[in-house]
PDB file of C-alpha atoms in Angstrom:
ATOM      1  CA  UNK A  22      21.059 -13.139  13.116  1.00 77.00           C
ATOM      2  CA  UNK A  23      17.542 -12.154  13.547  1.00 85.00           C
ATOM      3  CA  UNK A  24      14.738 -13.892  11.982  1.00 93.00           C
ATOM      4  CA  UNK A  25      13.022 -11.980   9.128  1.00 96.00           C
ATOM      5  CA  UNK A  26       9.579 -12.712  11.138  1.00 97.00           C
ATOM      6  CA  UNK A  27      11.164 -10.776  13.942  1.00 98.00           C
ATOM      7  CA  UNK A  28      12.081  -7.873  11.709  1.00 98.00           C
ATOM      8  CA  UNK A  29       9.247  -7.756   9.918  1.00 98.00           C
ATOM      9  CA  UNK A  30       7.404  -7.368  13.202  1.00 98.00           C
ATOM     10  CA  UNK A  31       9.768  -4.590  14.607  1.00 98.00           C
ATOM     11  CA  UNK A  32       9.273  -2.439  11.134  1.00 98.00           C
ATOM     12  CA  UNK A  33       5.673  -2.897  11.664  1.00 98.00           C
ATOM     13  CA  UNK A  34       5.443  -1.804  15.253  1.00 98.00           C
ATOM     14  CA  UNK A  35       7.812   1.093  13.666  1.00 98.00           C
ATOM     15  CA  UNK A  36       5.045   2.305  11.380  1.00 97.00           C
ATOM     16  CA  UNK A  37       2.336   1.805  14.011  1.00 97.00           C
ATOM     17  CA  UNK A  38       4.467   3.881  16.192  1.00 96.00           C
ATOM     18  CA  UNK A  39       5.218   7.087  13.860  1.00 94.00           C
ATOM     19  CA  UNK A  40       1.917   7.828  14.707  1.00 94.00           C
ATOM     20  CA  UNK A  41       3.223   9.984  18.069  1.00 88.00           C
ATOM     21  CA  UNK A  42       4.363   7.480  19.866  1.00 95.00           C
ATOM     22  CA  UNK A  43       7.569   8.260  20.969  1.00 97.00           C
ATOM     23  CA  UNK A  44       8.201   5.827  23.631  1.00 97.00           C
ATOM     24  CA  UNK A  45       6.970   2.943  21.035  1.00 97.00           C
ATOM     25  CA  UNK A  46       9.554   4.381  18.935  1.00 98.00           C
ATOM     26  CA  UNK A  47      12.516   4.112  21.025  1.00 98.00           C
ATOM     27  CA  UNK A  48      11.706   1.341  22.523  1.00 98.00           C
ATOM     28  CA  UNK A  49      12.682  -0.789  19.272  1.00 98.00           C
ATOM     29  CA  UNK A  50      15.881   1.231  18.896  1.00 98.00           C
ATOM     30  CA  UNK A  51      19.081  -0.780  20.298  1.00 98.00           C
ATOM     31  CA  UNK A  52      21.303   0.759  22.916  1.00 97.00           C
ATOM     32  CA  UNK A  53      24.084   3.034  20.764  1.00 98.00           C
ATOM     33  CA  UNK A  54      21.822   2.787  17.405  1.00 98.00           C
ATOM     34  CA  UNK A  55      22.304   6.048  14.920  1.00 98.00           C
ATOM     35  CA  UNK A  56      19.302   7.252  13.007  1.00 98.00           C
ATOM     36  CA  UNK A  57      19.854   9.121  10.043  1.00 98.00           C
ATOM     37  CA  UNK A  58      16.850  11.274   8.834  1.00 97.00           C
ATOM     38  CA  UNK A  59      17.168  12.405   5.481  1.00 97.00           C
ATOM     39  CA  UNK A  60      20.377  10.576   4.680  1.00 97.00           C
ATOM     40  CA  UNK A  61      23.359  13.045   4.271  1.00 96.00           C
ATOM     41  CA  UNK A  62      22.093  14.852   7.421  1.00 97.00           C
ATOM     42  CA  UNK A  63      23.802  14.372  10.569  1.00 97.00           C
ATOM     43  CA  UNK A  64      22.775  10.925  12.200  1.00 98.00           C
ATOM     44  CA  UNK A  65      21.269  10.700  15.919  1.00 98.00           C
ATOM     45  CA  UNK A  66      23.214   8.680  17.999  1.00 98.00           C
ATOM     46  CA  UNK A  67      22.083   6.817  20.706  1.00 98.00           C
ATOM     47  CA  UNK A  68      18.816   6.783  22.160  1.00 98.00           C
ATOM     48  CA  UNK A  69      18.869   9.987  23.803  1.00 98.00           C
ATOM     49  CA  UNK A  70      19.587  11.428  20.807  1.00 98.00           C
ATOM     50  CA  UNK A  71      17.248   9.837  18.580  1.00 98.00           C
ATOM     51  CA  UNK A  72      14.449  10.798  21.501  1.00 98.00           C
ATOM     52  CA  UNK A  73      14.988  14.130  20.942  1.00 98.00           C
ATOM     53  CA  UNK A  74      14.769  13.717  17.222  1.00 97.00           C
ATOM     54  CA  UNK A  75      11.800  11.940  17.206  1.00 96.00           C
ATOM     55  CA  UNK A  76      10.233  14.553  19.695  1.00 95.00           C
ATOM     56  CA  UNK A  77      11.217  17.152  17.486  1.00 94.00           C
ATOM     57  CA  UNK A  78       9.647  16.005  14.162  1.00 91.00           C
ATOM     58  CA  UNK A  79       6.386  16.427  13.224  1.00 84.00           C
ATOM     59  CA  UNK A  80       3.691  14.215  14.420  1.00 79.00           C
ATOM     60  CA  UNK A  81       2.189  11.684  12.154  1.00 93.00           C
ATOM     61  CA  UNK A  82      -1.786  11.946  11.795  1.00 95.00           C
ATOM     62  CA  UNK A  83      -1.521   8.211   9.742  1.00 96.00           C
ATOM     63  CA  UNK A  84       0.954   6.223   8.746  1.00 97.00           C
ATOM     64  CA  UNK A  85       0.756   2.882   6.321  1.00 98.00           C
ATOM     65  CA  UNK A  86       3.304   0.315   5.383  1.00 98.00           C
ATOM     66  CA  UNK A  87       3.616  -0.499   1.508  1.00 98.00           C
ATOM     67  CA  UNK A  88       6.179  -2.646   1.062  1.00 97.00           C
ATOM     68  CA  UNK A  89       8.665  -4.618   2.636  1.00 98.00           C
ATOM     69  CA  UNK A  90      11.848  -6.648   2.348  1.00 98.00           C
ATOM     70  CA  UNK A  91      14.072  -7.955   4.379  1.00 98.00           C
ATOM     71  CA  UNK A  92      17.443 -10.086   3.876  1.00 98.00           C
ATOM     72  CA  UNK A  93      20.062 -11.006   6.588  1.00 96.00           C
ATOM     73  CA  UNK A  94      20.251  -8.309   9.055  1.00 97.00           C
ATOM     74  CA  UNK A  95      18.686  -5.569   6.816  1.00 98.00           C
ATOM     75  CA  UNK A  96      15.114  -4.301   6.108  1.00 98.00           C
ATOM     76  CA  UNK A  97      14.105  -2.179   3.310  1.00 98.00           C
ATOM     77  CA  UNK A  98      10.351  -0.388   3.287  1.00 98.00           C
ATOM     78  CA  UNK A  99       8.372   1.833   1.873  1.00 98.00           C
ATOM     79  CA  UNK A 100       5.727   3.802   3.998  1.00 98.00           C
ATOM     80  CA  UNK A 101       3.462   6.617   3.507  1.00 97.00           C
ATOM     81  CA  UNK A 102       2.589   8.948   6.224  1.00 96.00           C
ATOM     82  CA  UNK A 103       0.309  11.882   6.791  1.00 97.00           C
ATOM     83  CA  UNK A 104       1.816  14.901   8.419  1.00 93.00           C
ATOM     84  CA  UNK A 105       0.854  17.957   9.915  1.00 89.00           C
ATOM     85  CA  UNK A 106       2.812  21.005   9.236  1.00 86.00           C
ATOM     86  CA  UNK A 107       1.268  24.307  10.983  1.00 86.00           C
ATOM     87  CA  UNK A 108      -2.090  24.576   9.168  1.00 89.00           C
ATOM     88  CA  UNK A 109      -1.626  21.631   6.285  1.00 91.00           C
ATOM     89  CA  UNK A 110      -1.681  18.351   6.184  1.00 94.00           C
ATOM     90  CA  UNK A 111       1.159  16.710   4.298  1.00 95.00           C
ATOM     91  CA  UNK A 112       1.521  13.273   2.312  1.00 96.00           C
ATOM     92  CA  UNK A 113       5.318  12.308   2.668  1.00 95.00           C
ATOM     93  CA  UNK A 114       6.662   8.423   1.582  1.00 96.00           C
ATOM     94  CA  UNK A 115      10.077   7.343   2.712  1.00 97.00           C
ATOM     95  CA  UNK A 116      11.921   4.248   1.913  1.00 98.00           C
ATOM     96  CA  UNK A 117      13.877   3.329   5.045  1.00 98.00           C
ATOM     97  CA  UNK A 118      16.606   1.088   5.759  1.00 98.00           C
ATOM     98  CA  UNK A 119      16.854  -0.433   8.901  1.00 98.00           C
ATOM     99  CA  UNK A 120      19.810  -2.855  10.037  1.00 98.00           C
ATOM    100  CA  UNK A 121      18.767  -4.971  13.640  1.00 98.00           C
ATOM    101  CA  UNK A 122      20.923  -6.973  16.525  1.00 98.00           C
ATOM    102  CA  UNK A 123      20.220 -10.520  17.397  1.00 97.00           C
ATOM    103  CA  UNK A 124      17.061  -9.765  19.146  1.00 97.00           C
ATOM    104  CA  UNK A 125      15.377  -7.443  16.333  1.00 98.00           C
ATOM    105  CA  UNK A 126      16.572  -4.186  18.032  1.00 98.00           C
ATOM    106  CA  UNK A 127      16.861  -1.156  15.033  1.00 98.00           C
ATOM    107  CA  UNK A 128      20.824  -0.783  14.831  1.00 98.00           C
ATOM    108  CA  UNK A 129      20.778   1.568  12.283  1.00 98.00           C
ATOM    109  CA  UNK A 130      18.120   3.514  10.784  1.00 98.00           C
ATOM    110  CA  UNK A 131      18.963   5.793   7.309  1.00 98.00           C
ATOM    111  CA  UNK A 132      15.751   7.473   5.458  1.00 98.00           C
ATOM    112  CA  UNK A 133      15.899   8.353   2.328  1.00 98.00           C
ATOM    113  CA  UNK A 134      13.503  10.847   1.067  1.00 97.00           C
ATOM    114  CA  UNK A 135      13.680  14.397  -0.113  1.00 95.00           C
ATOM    115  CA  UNK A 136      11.252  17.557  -0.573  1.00 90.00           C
ATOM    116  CA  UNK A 137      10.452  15.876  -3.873  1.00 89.00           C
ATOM    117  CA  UNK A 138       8.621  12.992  -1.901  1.00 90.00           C
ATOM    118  CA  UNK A 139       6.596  15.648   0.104  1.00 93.00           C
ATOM    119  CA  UNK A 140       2.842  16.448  -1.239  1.00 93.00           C
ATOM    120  CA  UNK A 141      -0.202  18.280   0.362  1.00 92.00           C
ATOM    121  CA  UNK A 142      -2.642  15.771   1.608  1.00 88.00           C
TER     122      UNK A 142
ATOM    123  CA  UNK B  18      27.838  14.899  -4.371  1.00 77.00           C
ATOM    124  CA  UNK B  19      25.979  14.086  -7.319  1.00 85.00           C
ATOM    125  CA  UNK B  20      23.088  15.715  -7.810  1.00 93.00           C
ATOM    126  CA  UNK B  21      19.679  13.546  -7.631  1.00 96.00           C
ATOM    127  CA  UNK B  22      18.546  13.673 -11.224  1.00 97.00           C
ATOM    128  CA  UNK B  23      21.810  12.047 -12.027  1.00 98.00           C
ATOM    129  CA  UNK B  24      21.686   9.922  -9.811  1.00 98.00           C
ATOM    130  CA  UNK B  25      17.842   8.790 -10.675  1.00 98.00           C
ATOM    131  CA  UNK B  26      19.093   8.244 -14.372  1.00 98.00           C
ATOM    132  CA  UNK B  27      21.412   5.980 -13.373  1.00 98.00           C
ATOM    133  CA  UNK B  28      19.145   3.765 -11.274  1.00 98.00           C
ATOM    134  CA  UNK B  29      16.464   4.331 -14.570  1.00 98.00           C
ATOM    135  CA  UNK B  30      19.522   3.176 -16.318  1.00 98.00           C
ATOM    136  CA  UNK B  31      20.142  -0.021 -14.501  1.00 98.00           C
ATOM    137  CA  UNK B  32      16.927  -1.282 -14.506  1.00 97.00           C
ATOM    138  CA  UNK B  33      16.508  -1.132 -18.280  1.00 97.00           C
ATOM    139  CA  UNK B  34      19.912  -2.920 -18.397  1.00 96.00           C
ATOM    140  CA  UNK B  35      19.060  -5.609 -15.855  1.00 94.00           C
ATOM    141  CA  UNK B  36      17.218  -6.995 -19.020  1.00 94.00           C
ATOM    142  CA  UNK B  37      20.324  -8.607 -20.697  1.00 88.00           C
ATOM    143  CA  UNK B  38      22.463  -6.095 -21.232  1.00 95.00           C
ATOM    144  CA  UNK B  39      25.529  -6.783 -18.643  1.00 97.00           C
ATOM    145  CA  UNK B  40      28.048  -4.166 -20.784  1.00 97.00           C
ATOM    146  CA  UNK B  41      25.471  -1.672 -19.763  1.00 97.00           C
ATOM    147  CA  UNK B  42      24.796  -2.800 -16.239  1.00 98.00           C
ATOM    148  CA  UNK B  43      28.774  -2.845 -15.707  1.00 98.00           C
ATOM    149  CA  UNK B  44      29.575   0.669 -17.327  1.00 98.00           C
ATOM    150  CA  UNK B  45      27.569   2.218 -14.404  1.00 98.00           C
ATOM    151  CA  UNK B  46      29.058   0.745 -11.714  1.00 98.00           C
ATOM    152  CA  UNK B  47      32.691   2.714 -10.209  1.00 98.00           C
ATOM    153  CA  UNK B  48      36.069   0.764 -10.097  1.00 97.00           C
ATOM    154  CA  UNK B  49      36.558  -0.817  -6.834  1.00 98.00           C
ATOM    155  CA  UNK B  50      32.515  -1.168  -6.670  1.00 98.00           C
ATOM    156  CA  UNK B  51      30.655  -3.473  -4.438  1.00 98.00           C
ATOM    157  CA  UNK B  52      27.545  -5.607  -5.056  1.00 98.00           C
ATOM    158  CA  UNK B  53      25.866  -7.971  -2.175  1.00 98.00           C
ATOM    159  CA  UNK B  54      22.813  -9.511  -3.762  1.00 97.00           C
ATOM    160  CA  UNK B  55      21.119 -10.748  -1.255  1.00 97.00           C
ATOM    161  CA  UNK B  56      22.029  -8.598   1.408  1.00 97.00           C
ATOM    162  CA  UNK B  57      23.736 -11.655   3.578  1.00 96.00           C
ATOM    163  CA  UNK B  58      25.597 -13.194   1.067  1.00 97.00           C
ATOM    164  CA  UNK B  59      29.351 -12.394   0.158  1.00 97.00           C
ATOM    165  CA  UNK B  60      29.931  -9.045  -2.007  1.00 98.00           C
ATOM    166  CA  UNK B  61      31.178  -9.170  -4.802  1.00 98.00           C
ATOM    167  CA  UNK B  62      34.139  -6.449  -5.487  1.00 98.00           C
ATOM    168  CA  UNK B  63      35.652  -4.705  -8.161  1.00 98.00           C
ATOM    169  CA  UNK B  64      33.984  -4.333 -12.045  1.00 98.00           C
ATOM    170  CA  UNK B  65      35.315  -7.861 -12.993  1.00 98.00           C
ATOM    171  CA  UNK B  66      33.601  -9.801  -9.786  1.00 98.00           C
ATOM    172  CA  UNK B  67      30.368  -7.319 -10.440  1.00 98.00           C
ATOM    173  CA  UNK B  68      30.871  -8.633 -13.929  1.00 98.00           C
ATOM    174  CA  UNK B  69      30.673 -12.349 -13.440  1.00 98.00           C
ATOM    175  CA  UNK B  70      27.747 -11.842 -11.233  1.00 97.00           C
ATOM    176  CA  UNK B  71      25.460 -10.327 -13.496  1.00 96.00           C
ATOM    177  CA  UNK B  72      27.015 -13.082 -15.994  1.00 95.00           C
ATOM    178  CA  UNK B  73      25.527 -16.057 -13.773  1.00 94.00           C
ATOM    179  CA  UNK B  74      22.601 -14.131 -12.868  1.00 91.00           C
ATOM    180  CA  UNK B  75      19.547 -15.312 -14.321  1.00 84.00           C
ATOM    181  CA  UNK B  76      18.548 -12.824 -17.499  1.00 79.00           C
ATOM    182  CA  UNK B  77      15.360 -10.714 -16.667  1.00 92.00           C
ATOM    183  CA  UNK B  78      12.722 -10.616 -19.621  1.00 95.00           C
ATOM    184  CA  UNK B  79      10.993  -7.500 -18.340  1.00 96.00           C
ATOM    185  CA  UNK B  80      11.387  -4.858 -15.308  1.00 97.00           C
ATOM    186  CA  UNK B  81      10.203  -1.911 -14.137  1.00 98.00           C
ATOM    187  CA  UNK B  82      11.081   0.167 -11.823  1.00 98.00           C
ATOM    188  CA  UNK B  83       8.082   1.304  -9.327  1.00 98.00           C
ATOM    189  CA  UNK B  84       9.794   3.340  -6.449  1.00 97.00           C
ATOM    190  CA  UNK B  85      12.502   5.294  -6.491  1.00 98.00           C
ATOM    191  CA  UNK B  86      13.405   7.556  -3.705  1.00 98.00           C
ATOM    192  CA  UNK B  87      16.981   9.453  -3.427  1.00 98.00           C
ATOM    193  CA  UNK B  88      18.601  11.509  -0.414  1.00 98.00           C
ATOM    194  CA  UNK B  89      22.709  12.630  -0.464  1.00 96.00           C
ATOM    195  CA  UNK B  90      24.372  10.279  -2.457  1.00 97.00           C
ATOM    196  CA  UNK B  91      22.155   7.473  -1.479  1.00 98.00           C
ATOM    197  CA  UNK B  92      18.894   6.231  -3.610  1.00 98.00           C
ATOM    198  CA  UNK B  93      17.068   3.264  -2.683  1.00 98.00           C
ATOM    199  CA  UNK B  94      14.440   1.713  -5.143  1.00 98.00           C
ATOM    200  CA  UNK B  95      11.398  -0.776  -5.500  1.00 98.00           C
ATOM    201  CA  UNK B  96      11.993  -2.467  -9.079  1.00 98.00           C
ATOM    202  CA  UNK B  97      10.025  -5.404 -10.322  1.00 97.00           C
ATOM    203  CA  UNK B  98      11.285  -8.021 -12.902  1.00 96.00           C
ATOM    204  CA  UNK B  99      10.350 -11.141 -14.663  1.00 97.00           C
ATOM    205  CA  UNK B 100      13.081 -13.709 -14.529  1.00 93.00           C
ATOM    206  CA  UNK B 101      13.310 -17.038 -16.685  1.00 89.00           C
ATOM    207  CA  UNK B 102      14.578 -20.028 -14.381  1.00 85.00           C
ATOM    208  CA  UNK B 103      14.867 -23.102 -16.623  1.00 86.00           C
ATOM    209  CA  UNK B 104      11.300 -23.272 -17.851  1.00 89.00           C
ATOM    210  CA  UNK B 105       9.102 -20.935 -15.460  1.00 91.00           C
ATOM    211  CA  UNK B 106       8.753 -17.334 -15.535  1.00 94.00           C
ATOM    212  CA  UNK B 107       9.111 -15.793 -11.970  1.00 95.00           C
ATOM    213  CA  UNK B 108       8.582 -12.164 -10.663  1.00 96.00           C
ATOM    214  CA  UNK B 109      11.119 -10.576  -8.219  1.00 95.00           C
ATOM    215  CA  UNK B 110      10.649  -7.519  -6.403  1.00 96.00           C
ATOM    216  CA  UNK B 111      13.591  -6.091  -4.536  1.00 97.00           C
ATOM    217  CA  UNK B 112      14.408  -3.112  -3.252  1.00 98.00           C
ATOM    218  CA  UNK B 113      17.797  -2.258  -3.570  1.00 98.00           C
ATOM    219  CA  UNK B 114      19.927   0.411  -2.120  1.00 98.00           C
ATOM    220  CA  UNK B 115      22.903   2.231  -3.833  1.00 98.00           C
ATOM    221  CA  UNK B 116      25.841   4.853  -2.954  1.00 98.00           C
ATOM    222  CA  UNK B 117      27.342   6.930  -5.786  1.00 98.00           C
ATOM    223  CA  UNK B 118      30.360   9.024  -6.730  1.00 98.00           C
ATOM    224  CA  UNK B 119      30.180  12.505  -7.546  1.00 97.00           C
ATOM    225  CA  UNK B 120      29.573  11.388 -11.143  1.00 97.00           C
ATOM    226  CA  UNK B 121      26.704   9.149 -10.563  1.00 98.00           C
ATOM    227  CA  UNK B 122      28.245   6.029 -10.753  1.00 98.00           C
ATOM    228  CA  UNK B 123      27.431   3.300  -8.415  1.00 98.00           C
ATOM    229  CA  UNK B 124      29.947   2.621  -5.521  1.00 98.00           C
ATOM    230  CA  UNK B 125      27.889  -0.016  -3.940  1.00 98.00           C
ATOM    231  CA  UNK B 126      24.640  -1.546  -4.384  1.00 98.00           C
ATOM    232  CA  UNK B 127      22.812  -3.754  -1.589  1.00 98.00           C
ATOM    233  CA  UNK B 128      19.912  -5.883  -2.938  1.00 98.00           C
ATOM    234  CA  UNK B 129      17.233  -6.584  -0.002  1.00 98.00           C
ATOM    235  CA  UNK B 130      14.696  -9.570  -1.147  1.00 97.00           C
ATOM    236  CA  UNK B 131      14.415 -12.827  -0.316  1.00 95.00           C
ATOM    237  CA  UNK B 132      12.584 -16.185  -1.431  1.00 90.00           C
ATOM    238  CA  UNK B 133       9.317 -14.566   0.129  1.00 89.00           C
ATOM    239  CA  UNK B 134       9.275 -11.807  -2.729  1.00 90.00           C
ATOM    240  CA  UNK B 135       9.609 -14.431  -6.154  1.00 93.00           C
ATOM    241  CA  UNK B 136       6.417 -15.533  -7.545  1.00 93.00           C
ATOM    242  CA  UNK B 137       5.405 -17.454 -10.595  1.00 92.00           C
ATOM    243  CA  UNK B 138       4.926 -14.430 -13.034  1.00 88.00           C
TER     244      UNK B 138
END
């Protein structure tokens, strides 16, 4: 089991890292992880996969961490990032949940958000 | 799949009814549910485990839900409550995350907080 410290750490490094960083990104993904981005789309597996995702999404202009929790193997957070979408800038505010391996690796990643979350900047 | 605004009045639902009112709490949950509160610690199955839960569960006073965010039959959600332990008043701020049935009802619910998110309210 990880520590919560150690999560904490990896969701914050997350956040940092929505910011275009790609490579940050999947660095703190796990060998095999899924991401699954809204939840009830198909998820990403593995880290090719959830590369190309990542590549493929819109880059973050700013991106803030609210709130966090974490219990056992399992973090819950809330984060707010600012998006840009051809000419406008967009507010969107997720709460993901993130399960991690022994060394604080993202295992599984679901977000759960929808259009209604989405506001201009 | 239900359809979000059902399945946000059933999380508005169960935070009114986490103040006392364990018929309530119980009458939105599906047969064969499953609640793990902390995420970490055994589930509990089925309505009459899910029953004796919320039985030994300390009674909130207040709570309010503060974040709410729902994608496919998923909806995770920042609530805060005020709980009475023996003869202090304590705030706890999970977040917990729920799956529902195509009528709304809750099929499992995972609550993600620890020690680190009570206070003295």
């Amino acid at each position: 089991m990880p520590d919560a410290a150690a999560i904490k750490e990896t969701v914050e490094r997350y956040v940092r890292a929505v910011v275009g960083d790609v490579d940050g990104i999947v660095a703190l993904y796990a060998e095999g992880a899924t991401a699954e981005d809204p939840v009830g789309t198909p998820p990403h597996v593995g880290l090719d996969a959830i590369r190309a995702f990542y590549e493929s999404s819109p880059s973050a202009l700013s991106a803030e961490l609210e709130e966090v929790r974490v219990a056992g193997d399992t973090a819950a957070f809330l984060f707010r990032a600012v998006v840009q979408v051809g000419d406008e800038k967009r507010e969107v505010s997720p709460m993901d949940v993130m399960t991690f391996d022994e060394n604080a690796r993202i295992v599984s990643m679901r977000a759960i958000w929808s259009r209604d979350d989405v506001r201009p900047a």
